[in-house]
Structure formats: C-alpha cells, structure tokens
C-alpha cells in the first residue's frame, strides 16, 4: 500500500499498476483533468504538479513533471494540482495570470500556474534569474512568454497568503504521521510490483529477494520506457525514501554526494566549490527535472551523453558501490565498460560519489554544447581539470584530466591530449598540440544532434576556449589567431 495526501485528503492505494504515472492517476482515477499531457517525456511542462514534503518542520513544495513520475513515488507526500489552488476565489498565481492576460488556449496554462505556485511558495523576493529558472520547464505555443513573465513578476515581494500557508501546521502533522509509520511502500498488480524501502538494510534485502528488479529514483529516464516505448516494467525498487542516500558531506579533502541526492538540492554546494559544475547543472533539464533527478541515476544510467559523468571523471571522483555486507570504491571512469554497460555486479548499487576538493592551482571548467541553451541533450560535453604550477616565471601544466561526453560509447578521457599537455608551458602552442591529439582519442559518431566532424572540431575548440578562459578577458585572443599561425587543424 502507498499513502499520501491529495491536497489535504488522505489517499491509500494498493491495487494499482506500479507503471501508472501520476498524470495517468490524476486523469483516469481521480478525474482531475486540469493537469494535461503534452509530450509525455518531461519536456513541455503541461503536466506540472507540485509535491509537498516535510523539511525542517514545514512543508517544502517542489514542481515535478507528473507525466514521468510513477505513482509509488507519492508515498508519504502531498500532491497538489491546479484544481486544488482555487479556494472560494482564485489563488493569487491564478489571478495574476488573468490580470496579465497570460493564457489563451489554456492547454499549457495549468502547468505554468503550478510552476508559479512553486515559485510563490519558495520565494517571497526573487530576481529575473529565479523567474526564468522556475518557468524554464514550461512551453507555451500561443500566448508568448511576456505576459506570463509579467504575471510572475507581479508576485515579487508581495505578502504571501493562501490556504496552504494557513494549513501548514495541519499538513505537517498529517505528513509526519504518514512518514512516522516507516512502512515500505508496496504495490502489486498483474505480476508487477513496486517497493519503496526507507533504509539501506531494507534495500539490500529487497534486492536480494528480487534480483531482476529495476532501481529507480527520479524516474526521469526510466519512465520513458513506459510513456514513449510502451514497455511494461516488472519489479521496481524506489530509492527516493532512503535518507542515507540523500546526504551531502563536506570535509577538508573531499565532498561526498549520496547517490539519491537530487540535482537541485546539490546546487548550493556545487556553486560554492565547483561553480562551473553548478552552471552546467542549471542547464541540465528544467527545475521540474532537477527536483527529482539524482546523481546516482545519471551515473548509473551509463549514457554516453549523460552530463555529470565527464565532470566527475575530470575531478577524479570515486564511486562507492555496495552489495550485501561488502563495500568497494572505484574510480568513476572505470565504472563505464561499454555503451550502456557498467561494472556493477549482481545485487550491487551506487551508494555515493566522492569528489576531491579543488586545489588552489587547479583549473576546472565545464562546457555543454547543445541545440538549446537550457533543458536539452548535449551534443558534446567537456570537463577539464588542469593543474598549473609556476616555474621560473612561466606557468606549466603539472596535471590534466580532459573528459568528454558525446564523443564515444562511454564518457571518456582524452588521454593523448592530456599527455600532450603535461609538462609543457600553459600556452597556445601546447594547447594546439593537445588539440591535434584529440583526433587520436576519439572516433565520434554522427546522429541527429551533430555530425562526427562537428563533434571532433567542437572537442578541440572547447580545449582552446578553456585556455582562453584561464586568462583575463583583456588578454584573450580570438580563435582566428591560433588558426592563422597554423597551430590548429
């Protein structure tokens, strides 16, 4: 059984297919049709709902894509839909959409309203960047964004008052009572099962009893097998309720990120210690995706175009893998064996990722190349960690880790390019040698996102951009200069 609140009303479900998405549940079981299906892949935001969870004795509200959220993930949470906002009169975010003429056909409007509701609950004062981040996961095809942005801006700084804030204590008590039961969420229907363990011990037991089970966290990729490929998933084990996997620890020498940590919750730490990593994560899906997608899922998925693995590889991060009573630590670059294949053993899961802290002379840069700036799949992602030392008045490369995604069947280092740099001066001549060496490191493929030739040239250019970015802007030379001297192919 799973238990949750639909607005303020308790719900208990047992006989429902675990493959059911939250969107399907709302429309087909609760007949709440305000939430729309657009893309069924987490891109357009028409299906946006808001999930409430107790954090520090208050309800924290986060927007998610209901089209790719599986029903079992609701256990112990509050689900808020667009129908729940109106309480005798329009909610402030609904009213401002009316006042600013932010809706025409209305198909995308419920999703925008729910994203604005999330903004309303989380930010009393915000800037244009905050506004863009909260609305970036919603598409509108007829109104144009300006009236919607104007609606968002009208909420800035105003006093917050709605039924959710008024009922906060009651909701906290209700959710706390659900979570205090510490019961494992369970669904079973026509041979398909869903488990939601709340501890690592329960997880290991369930994995031992169900060796063919699929592990899910945010389901931002796995759910596409249901919604896009029309596959049926058998046994699922949900990791989102395991507190041990959602911890971040900052120590003197490293930062440990639990495999269940979401992109959004890690942003403050990444911004402080690896700012380029944080900037890339802000482009990795919309806020609805980042609110549920996890680092362990992004690594474990083993996609050659996953955006976080090249960053972890460049930073020389390690994975902690657990099976039964055994724990092992491996370099993250050794985790990837072949296309979509990893070194995970039977019954083993990713527990955490350990990232060394940057040293004072370590340059770390990340570059994501995609057709859209935000919320798009990378054609090439490059992450560079270069250790520089001063020697006799010159700057030399003491160490280099150049990692790429989208250039091979796995995220991979450009080791020939690294060797071409190490020991040489950090100047354009050395960088040009490394750029040439990249050709021998990769044989990229052509697909709908980019040709092999484009990927190879971009991979070279990004290394040169890293070199330029390591200096003050007034000292930057154009790429034409390096080509004119015959240093680049």
Coordinates of C-alpha atoms in Angstrom, one line a residue:
X1 CA 0.0 0.0 0.0
X2 CA 1.0 3.6 -0.6
X3 CA -0.4 6.5 1.4
X4 CA -0.3 10.2 0.5
X5 CA -2.3 13.4 0.6
X6 CA -4.2 14.6 -2.4
X7 CA -4.3 18.2 -1.5
X8 CA -5.5 17.7 2.1
X9 CA -7.4 14.5 1.6
X10 CA -5.7 11.2 2.6
X11 CA -5.4 8.5 -0.1
X12 CA -4.5 4.9 0.2
X13 CA -3.7 2.8 -2.9
X14 CA -2.9 -0.9 -3.2
X15 CA -4.4 -2.3 -6.3
X16 CA -3.0 -0.1 -9.0
X17 CA -0.3 -0.8 -11.6
X18 CA 3.1 0.4 -10.5
X19 CA 3.7 1.5 -14.1
X20 CA 0.9 4.1 -13.6
X21 CA 2.2 7.7 -13.9
X22 CA 1.0 10.4 -11.5
X23 CA -0.6 12.1 -14.6
X24 CA -2.5 8.9 -15.5
X25 CA -3.7 8.5 -12.0
X26 CA -5.0 12.1 -11.8
X27 CA -6.8 12.0 -15.1
X28 CA -8.1 8.4 -15.1
X29 CA -8.6 7.6 -11.4
X30 CA -9.3 11.0 -9.8
X31 CA -10.8 12.6 -12.9
X32 CA -8.8 15.7 -12.3
X33 CA -8.2 16.7 -15.9
X34 CA -6.8 20.1 -15.3
X35 CA -3.3 18.6 -15.5
X36 CA -2.5 18.0 -19.2
X37 CA -0.4 15.5 -21.2
X38 CA 1.7 17.2 -23.7
X39 CA 5.0 15.4 -24.5
X40 CA 4.8 12.5 -22.1
X41 CA 8.6 12.9 -21.7
X42 CA 9.1 15.7 -19.2
X43 CA 9.9 18.4 -21.7
X44 CA 6.9 20.7 -22.1
X45 CA 5.6 21.2 -18.5
X46 CA 1.9 20.9 -19.4
X47 CA 1.7 18.1 -16.8
X48 CA 3.4 20.1 -13.9
X49 CA 2.1 19.4 -10.4
X50 CA 3.6 20.2 -7.1
X51 CA 4.8 17.8 -4.4
X52 CA 4.9 18.7 -0.7
X53 CA 7.3 17.1 1.7
X54 CA 8.2 17.9 5.3
X55 CA 11.6 19.6 5.7
X56 CA 12.6 21.2 8.9
X57 CA 9.1 21.1 10.3
X58 CA 7.5 22.8 7.4
X59 CA 6.2 21.7 4.0
X60 CA 8.6 22.2 1.2
X61 CA 6.8 22.4 -2.2
X62 CA 8.6 21.4 -5.4
X63 CA 7.3 21.2 -9.0
X64 CA 7.6 18.0 -10.9
X65 CA 6.6 16.5 -14.3
X66 CA 3.7 14.2 -13.5
X67 CA 3.9 12.5 -16.9
X68 CA 7.1 10.7 -15.9
X69 CA 6.6 10.4 -12.1
X70 CA 5.5 6.9 -11.1
X71 CA 2.6 6.6 -8.7
X72 CA 4.6 4.8 -6.0
X73 CA 6.9 7.9 -5.5
X74 CA 3.9 9.7 -3.9
X75 CA 4.1 7.7 -0.7
X76 CA 4.3 9.9 2.3
X77 CA 3.9 13.1 0.3
X78 CA 1.3 15.7 -0.6
X79 CA 0.2 16.1 -4.2
X80 CA -1.2 19.5 -5.2
X81 CA -2.8 20.0 -8.6
X82 CA -4.2 23.1 -10.3
X83 CA -7.7 22.2 -9.2
X84 CA -6.6 22.4 -5.5
X85 CA -5.5 26.1 -5.8
X86 CA -8.9 27.7 -6.0
X87 CA -10.5 28.2 -2.6
X88 CA -13.7 30.2 -2.9
X89 CA -11.7 32.6 -5.1
X90 CA -8.8 32.3 -7.5
X91 CA -5.3 31.7 -6.0
X92 CA -3.0 34.7 -6.3
X93 CA -1.0 32.9 -9.0
X94 CA -4.2 32.2 -11.0
X95 CA -5.5 35.7 -10.5
X96 CA -2.3 37.3 -11.8
X97 CA -2.4 35.1 -14.9
X98 CA -5.9 36.5 -15.6
X99 CA -4.8 40.1 -14.8
X100 CA -1.7 39.9 -17.1
X101 CA -3.5 38.0 -19.9
X102 CA -1.1 35.1 -19.6
X103 CA -3.4 32.5 -21.1
X104 CA -5.1 31.9 -24.5
X105 CA -5.8 28.3 -25.4
X106 CA -5.3 27.2 -21.8
X107 CA -3.6 23.9 -22.6
X108 CA -0.3 24.9 -21.1
X109 CA -1.8 27.3 -18.5
X110 CA -2.3 24.7 -15.7
X111 CA 1.4 23.8 -15.9
X112 CA 2.5 27.4 -15.8
X113 CA 0.2 28.1 -12.9
X114 CA 1.7 25.2 -10.9
X115 CA 5.3 26.4 -11.6
X116 CA 4.2 29.9 -10.5
X117 CA 2.7 28.3 -7.4
X118 CA 6.0 26.6 -6.6
X119 CA 7.7 30.0 -7.0
X120 CA 5.1 31.6 -4.8
X121 CA 5.7 29.1 -2.0
X122 CA 9.5 29.2 -2.2
X123 CA 10.5 32.8 -3.0
X124 CA 8.9 35.9 -1.5
X125 CA 11.5 38.0 -3.2
X126 CA 13.2 36.9 -6.4
X127 CA 15.0 38.3 -9.5
X128 CA 14.8 37.7 -13.2
X129 CA 17.1 34.6 -13.0
X130 CA 14.8 33.0 -10.4
X131 CA 11.8 33.7 -12.5
X132 CA 13.4 32.2 -15.6
X133 CA 14.5 29.1 -13.6
X134 CA 11.0 28.4 -12.3
X135 CA 9.4 28.9 -15.8
X136 CA 12.1 27.3 -18.0
X137 CA 10.4 23.9 -17.9
X138 CA 7.1 25.1 -19.3
X139 CA 6.3 25.7 -23.0
X140 CA 3.6 28.0 -24.4
X141 CA 2.8 28.0 -28.1
X142 CA 0.3 30.8 -28.5
X143 CA 0.4 33.5 -25.8
X144 CA 4.0 34.4 -25.8
X145 CA 6.1 34.5 -22.7
X146 CA 6.0 38.2 -21.8
X147 CA 2.5 38.2 -20.2
X148 CA 3.4 35.1 -18.3
X149 CA 6.7 36.6 -17.1
X150 CA 4.8 39.8 -16.2
X151 CA 2.4 37.6 -14.1
X152 CA 5.4 36.1 -12.3
X153 CA 7.0 39.4 -11.7
X154 CA 3.8 40.8 -10.2
X155 CA 4.2 38.2 -7.3
X156 CA 7.6 39.5 -6.4
X157 CA 7.9 40.9 -2.8
X158 CA 4.2 40.6 -2.1
X159 CA 2.8 39.2 1.1
X160 CA 2.2 35.5 0.9
X161 CA -1.3 34.3 1.9
X162 CA -3.2 31.2 0.8
X163 CA -4.8 28.1 2.2
X164 CA -1.6 26.1 2.0
X165 CA 0.3 28.5 4.3
X166 CA -2.7 28.8 6.6
X167 CA -2.9 25.0 6.8
X168 CA 0.8 24.4 7.1
X169 CA 0.8 23.0 10.7
X170 CA -2.0 20.7 9.9
X171 CA -0.3 19.4 6.7
X172 CA 2.9 18.9 8.6
X173 CA 1.2 16.8 11.2
X174 CA -0.6 14.7 8.6
X175 CA 2.5 14.1 6.5
X176 CA 4.6 13.4 9.6
X177 CA 2.1 10.8 10.8
X178 CA 2.3 9.1 7.4
X179 CA 6.1 9.1 7.5
X180 CA 6.3 8.0 11.1
X181 CA 4.9 4.7 10.1
X182 CA 8.2 3.9 8.4
X183 CA 6.4 1.3 6.3
X184 CA 7.8 0.2 3.0
X185 CA 5.7 1.4 0.1
X186 CA 4.3 -1.6 -1.8
X187 CA 2.1 -2.0 -4.9
X188 CA 1.3 -5.2 -6.7
X189 CA -0.8 -5.6 -9.9
X190 CA -0.8 -8.3 -12.5
X191 CA 2.6 -9.5 -11.6
X192 CA 4.2 -6.1 -11.4
X193 CA 5.5 -4.9 -8.1
X194 CA 6.7 -1.7 -6.5
X195 CA 8.8 -1.4 -3.3
X196 CA 9.8 1.8 -1.5
X197 CA 12.3 0.9 1.2
X198 CA 13.2 3.5 3.8
X199 CA 16.6 2.2 4.8
X200 CA 19.7 0.7 3.2
X201 CA 19.2 -2.5 5.1
X202 CA 15.7 -2.9 3.6
X203 CA 17.1 -2.0 0.1
X204 CA 19.7 -4.8 0.3
X205 CA 17.1 -7.3 1.5
X206 CA 14.7 -6.4 -1.3
X207 CA 17.5 -6.5 -3.9
X208 CA 18.5 -10.0 -2.7
X209 CA 14.9 -11.2 -2.9
X210 CA 14.2 -9.6 -6.3
X211 CA 17.4 -9.9 -8.3
X212 CA 15.7 -8.8 -11.5
X213 CA 14.3 -5.6 -10.0
X214 CA 15.0 -2.2 -11.6
X215 CA 16.2 0.6 -9.3
X216 CA 14.5 4.0 -9.8
X217 CA 14.9 7.3 -8.1
X218 CA 13.6 10.3 -10.1
X219 CA 12.5 8.1 -13.0
X220 CA 13.2 10.9 -15.4
X221 CA 14.8 8.4 -17.8
X222 CA 13.3 5.0 -16.8
X223 CA 9.7 6.2 -17.0
X224 CA 10.3 7.0 -20.7
X225 CA 10.3 3.2 -21.3
X226 CA 6.7 3.3 -20.2
X227 CA 5.5 6.5 -21.8
X228 CA 7.5 6.5 -25.0
X229 CA 8.4 2.9 -25.7
X230 CA 5.2 1.4 -24.3
X231 CA 7.2 -1.2 -22.4
X232 CA 6.0 -2.8 -19.1
X233 CA 8.3 -2.6 -16.2
X234 CA 8.3 -5.6 -13.8
X235 CA 9.6 -5.2 -10.3
X236 CA 10.6 -1.7 -9.3
X237 CA 12.6 -0.6 -6.2
X238 CA 12.3 3.1 -5.4
X239 CA 15.3 4.8 -3.7
X240 CA 13.7 8.2 -3.0
X241 CA 12.7 7.4 0.6
X242 CA 16.2 6.3 1.8
X243 CA 17.6 9.1 3.8
X244 CA 21.1 7.6 3.9
X245 CA 21.4 8.0 0.1
X246 CA 20.4 11.7 0.2
X247 CA 23.2 13.1 2.3
X248 CA 25.9 15.6 1.3
X249 CA 29.1 15.7 3.4
X250 CA 31.7 18.4 3.0
X251 CA 35.1 17.5 4.5
X252 CA 38.6 19.0 4.2
X253 CA 39.7 16.8 1.3
X254 CA 36.6 15.8 -0.5
X255 CA 32.8 16.2 -0.9
X256 CA 30.6 13.2 -0.7
X257 CA 27.3 13.3 -2.6
X258 CA 24.9 10.4 -1.9
X259 CA 23.5 8.7 -4.9
X260 CA 20.0 9.8 -4.0
X261 CA 20.9 13.5 -3.9
X262 CA 18.9 15.5 -6.5
X263 CA 20.5 18.0 -8.8
X264 CA 18.5 20.8 -7.3
X265 CA 19.5 20.1 -3.7
X266 CA 23.2 19.8 -4.5
X267 CA 23.3 23.2 -6.3
X268 CA 24.4 25.3 -3.3
X269 CA 27.4 23.0 -2.6
X270 CA 28.4 22.8 -6.2
X271 CA 28.1 26.5 -6.6
X272 CA 30.4 27.1 -3.7
X273 CA 33.1 24.5 -4.6
X274 CA 32.7 23.8 -8.3
X275 CA 30.9 26.8 -9.8
X276 CA 31.3 25.6 -13.4
X277 CA 29.7 22.3 -12.5
X278 CA 26.8 24.2 -10.9
X279 CA 26.3 26.3 -14.0
X280 CA 26.1 23.2 -16.2
X281 CA 23.6 21.5 -13.8
X282 CA 21.3 24.6 -14.1
X283 CA 21.1 23.7 -17.8
X284 CA 20.6 20.0 -17.2
X285 CA 16.8 19.7 -17.5
X286 CA 14.2 22.0 -16.1
X287 CA 13.5 22.7 -12.5
X288 CA 10.8 20.0 -12.6
X289 CA 13.5 17.5 -13.7
X290 CA 16.2 18.8 -11.3
X291 CA 13.8 18.5 -8.4
X292 CA 13.8 14.7 -8.7
X293 CA 16.7 13.6 -10.9
X294 CA 19.6 12.2 -8.9
X295 CA 23.4 12.0 -9.4
X296 CA 23.3 8.2 -8.8
X297 CA 20.7 7.8 -11.5
X298 CA 22.6 10.0 -14.0
X299 CA 25.8 8.0 -13.5
X300 CA 24.1 4.6 -13.2
X301 CA 22.2 5.2 -16.4
X302 CA 25.6 5.0 -18.2
X303 CA 24.5 7.1 -21.1
X304 CA 27.4 8.4 -23.3
X305 CA 25.7 11.8 -23.3
X306 CA 25.0 11.9 -19.6
X307 CA 26.2 15.3 -18.4
X308 CA 27.6 14.6 -14.9
X309 CA 29.9 11.7 -15.6
X310 CA 32.5 13.7 -17.6
X311 CA 32.6 16.2 -14.7
X312 CA 33.1 13.5 -12.1
X313 CA 35.8 11.9 -14.3
X314 CA 37.7 15.2 -14.8
X315 CA 37.6 15.7 -11.0
X316 CA 38.9 12.2 -10.4
X317 CA 35.9 11.2 -8.4
X318 CA 35.3 7.8 -6.9
X319 CA 32.1 5.7 -6.6
X320 CA 31.2 3.7 -3.5
X321 CA 29.4 0.5 -4.5
X322 CA 27.6 -1.7 -2.1
X323 CA 26.3 -5.3 -2.2
X324 CA 25.3 -7.3 0.9
X325 CA 27.9 -6.6 3.5
X326 CA 30.6 -5.7 1.0
X327 CA 31.6 -2.2 0.0
X328 CA 34.1 -1.2 -2.7
X329 CA 35.4 2.0 -4.0
X330 CA 36.4 2.5 -7.7
X331 CA 37.5 5.4 -9.9
X332 CA 34.4 6.6 -11.6
X333 CA 36.0 6.3 -15.1
X334 CA 36.3 2.6 -14.5
X335 CA 32.6 2.3 -13.9
X336 CA 31.8 2.6 -17.6
X337 CA 32.7 -0.6 -19.6
X338 CA 30.8 -0.2 -22.9
X339 CA 27.8 1.5 -24.3
X340 CA 25.2 1.4 -21.5
X341 CA 27.2 -1.2 -19.7
X342 CA 28.9 -0.8 -16.3
X343 CA 30.9 -2.8 -13.9
X344 CA 28.1 -3.1 -11.4
X345 CA 27.9 -6.6 -10.0
X346 CA 24.6 -8.5 -9.3
X347 CA 22.9 -7.1 -6.3
X348 CA 25.2 -4.0 -6.2
X349 CA 24.1 -0.4 -6.1
X350 CA 25.7 3.0 -6.2
X351 CA 25.9 4.4 -2.6
X352 CA 27.8 7.7 -3.0
X353 CA 30.2 9.7 -5.1
X354 CA 33.3 11.1 -3.5
X355 CA 34.8 14.2 -5.2
X356 CA 38.2 15.6 -4.3
X357 CA 38.3 19.3 -3.3
X358 CA 39.9 21.6 -5.8
X359 CA 43.4 22.8 -5.0
X360 CA 44.4 26.4 -5.3
X361 CA 46.3 25.9 -8.6
X362 CA 43.6 23.6 -10.2
X363 CA 41.6 25.0 -13.1
X364 CA 38.2 23.3 -13.5
X365 CA 36.0 24.2 -16.5
X366 CA 32.8 22.7 -17.9
X367 CA 31.3 23.3 -21.3
X368 CA 28.0 22.0 -22.6
X369 CA 27.2 22.2 -26.3
X370 CA 23.5 21.6 -27.3
X371 CA 21.0 23.0 -29.7
X372 CA 19.1 24.8 -26.9
X373 CA 20.8 26.5 -24.1
X374 CA 18.5 25.0 -21.4
X375 CA 16.8 21.7 -21.0
X376 CA 18.5 19.9 -23.9
X377 CA 20.6 16.8 -24.6
X378 CA 24.3 17.5 -25.1
X379 CA 26.0 17.0 -28.5
X380 CA 29.3 17.3 -26.7
X381 CA 30.1 18.0 -23.0
X382 CA 33.6 18.7 -22.0
X383 CA 35.0 18.9 -18.5
X384 CA 38.6 19.9 -17.9
X385 CA 40.7 19.7 -14.7
X386 CA 44.1 21.2 -15.3
X387 CA 46.7 21.7 -12.5
X388 CA 49.1 24.6 -13.2
X389 CA 52.4 25.4 -11.5
X390 CA 54.7 28.4 -11.7
X391 CA 58.2 27.6 -12.6
X392 CA 60.9 30.2 -13.4
X393 CA 58.4 32.9 -14.3
X394 CA 56.3 30.6 -16.5
X395 CA 53.2 28.6 -16.0
X396 CA 53.4 24.9 -16.6
X397 CA 50.9 22.1 -16.8
X398 CA 51.5 19.7 -13.9
X399 CA 48.5 17.5 -14.4
X400 CA 45.5 17.3 -16.8
X401 CA 42.3 15.3 -16.9
X402 CA 40.2 16.1 -20.0
X403 CA 36.9 14.2 -20.0
X404 CA 34.2 14.3 -22.7
X405 CA 30.6 13.1 -23.2
X406 CA 29.1 12.5 -26.6
X407 CA 32.4 11.6 -28.2
X408 CA 32.3 7.8 -27.7
X409 CA 30.1 5.0 -26.5
X410 CA 31.0 5.9 -22.9
X411 CA 32.1 9.1 -21.1
X412 CA 35.8 9.1 -21.7
X413 CA 39.1 10.9 -21.1
X414 CA 41.2 12.3 -23.9
X415 CA 44.5 10.7 -22.6
X416 CA 46.6 11.5 -25.7
X417 CA 45.6 15.1 -25.4
X418 CA 46.4 15.0 -21.7
X419 CA 49.9 13.6 -22.3
X420 CA 50.4 16.3 -24.9
X421 CA 49.9 19.0 -22.3
X422 CA 51.5 17.6 -19.2
X423 CA 55.0 19.0 -18.5
X424 CA 54.7 21.8 -21.1
X425 CA 54.1 25.5 -20.7
X426 CA 50.4 26.5 -20.5
X427 CA 50.4 28.4 -23.7
X428 CA 48.7 28.3 -27.0
X429 CA 51.4 26.2 -28.7
X430 CA 51.0 23.4 -26.1
X431 CA 47.2 23.7 -26.3
X432 CA 47.4 23.4 -30.1
X433 CA 49.4 20.1 -29.7
X434 CA 46.7 18.8 -27.4
X435 CA 44.0 19.8 -29.8
X436 CA 45.7 17.8 -32.5
X437 CA 46.0 14.8 -30.2
X438 CA 42.2 14.8 -29.6
X439 CA 41.8 13.3 -33.1
X440 CA 43.5 10.1 -32.0
X441 CA 41.5 9.9 -28.7
X442 CA 38.0 9.7 -30.2
X443 CA 36.1 8.4 -33.2
X444 CA 32.7 10.1 -32.6
X445 CA 29.5 9.1 -34.4
X446 CA 27.1 11.2 -36.4
X447 CA 23.5 11.4 -35.3
X448 CA 20.5 13.9 -35.2
X449 CA 22.3 16.1 -32.8
X450 CA 25.7 16.5 -34.5
X451 CA 28.0 15.0 -37.1
X452 CA 31.2 13.3 -36.3
X453 CA 33.2 16.1 -37.9
X454 CA 31.4 18.7 -35.9
X455 CA 31.9 16.8 -32.6
X456 CA 35.6 16.5 -33.3
X457 CA 36.1 20.1 -34.1
X458 CA 34.0 21.2 -31.1
X459 CA 36.0 19.0 -28.8
X460 CA 39.2 20.7 -30.0
X461 CA 37.7 24.2 -29.8
X462 CA 36.5 23.7 -26.2
X463 CA 40.0 22.9 -25.1
X464 CA 41.2 26.2 -26.6
X465 CA 38.3 28.0 -25.0
X466 CA 39.4 26.6 -21.7
X467 CA 42.9 28.0 -22.3
X468 CA 41.4 31.5 -23.2
X469 CA 39.1 31.4 -20.2
X470 CA 42.1 30.9 -17.9
X471 CA 43.2 34.4 -18.5
X472 CA 41.7 37.8 -18.0
X473 CA 39.3 38.9 -20.8
X474 CA 41.7 41.6 -22.0
X475 CA 44.3 39.0 -22.8
X476 CA 42.1 36.7 -24.8
X477 CA 43.0 36.1 -28.4
X478 CA 40.5 35.1 -31.0
X479 CA 40.4 31.6 -32.4
X480 CA 41.3 33.1 -35.7
X481 CA 44.7 34.0 -34.3
X482 CA 45.6 30.4 -33.5
X483 CA 44.4 29.2 -36.9
X484 CA 46.3 31.9 -38.7
X485 CA 49.5 30.7 -37.1
X486 CA 48.8 27.2 -38.3
X487 CA 48.6 25.7 -34.8
X488 CA 45.2 24.2 -35.1
X489 CA 44.0 21.8 -37.8

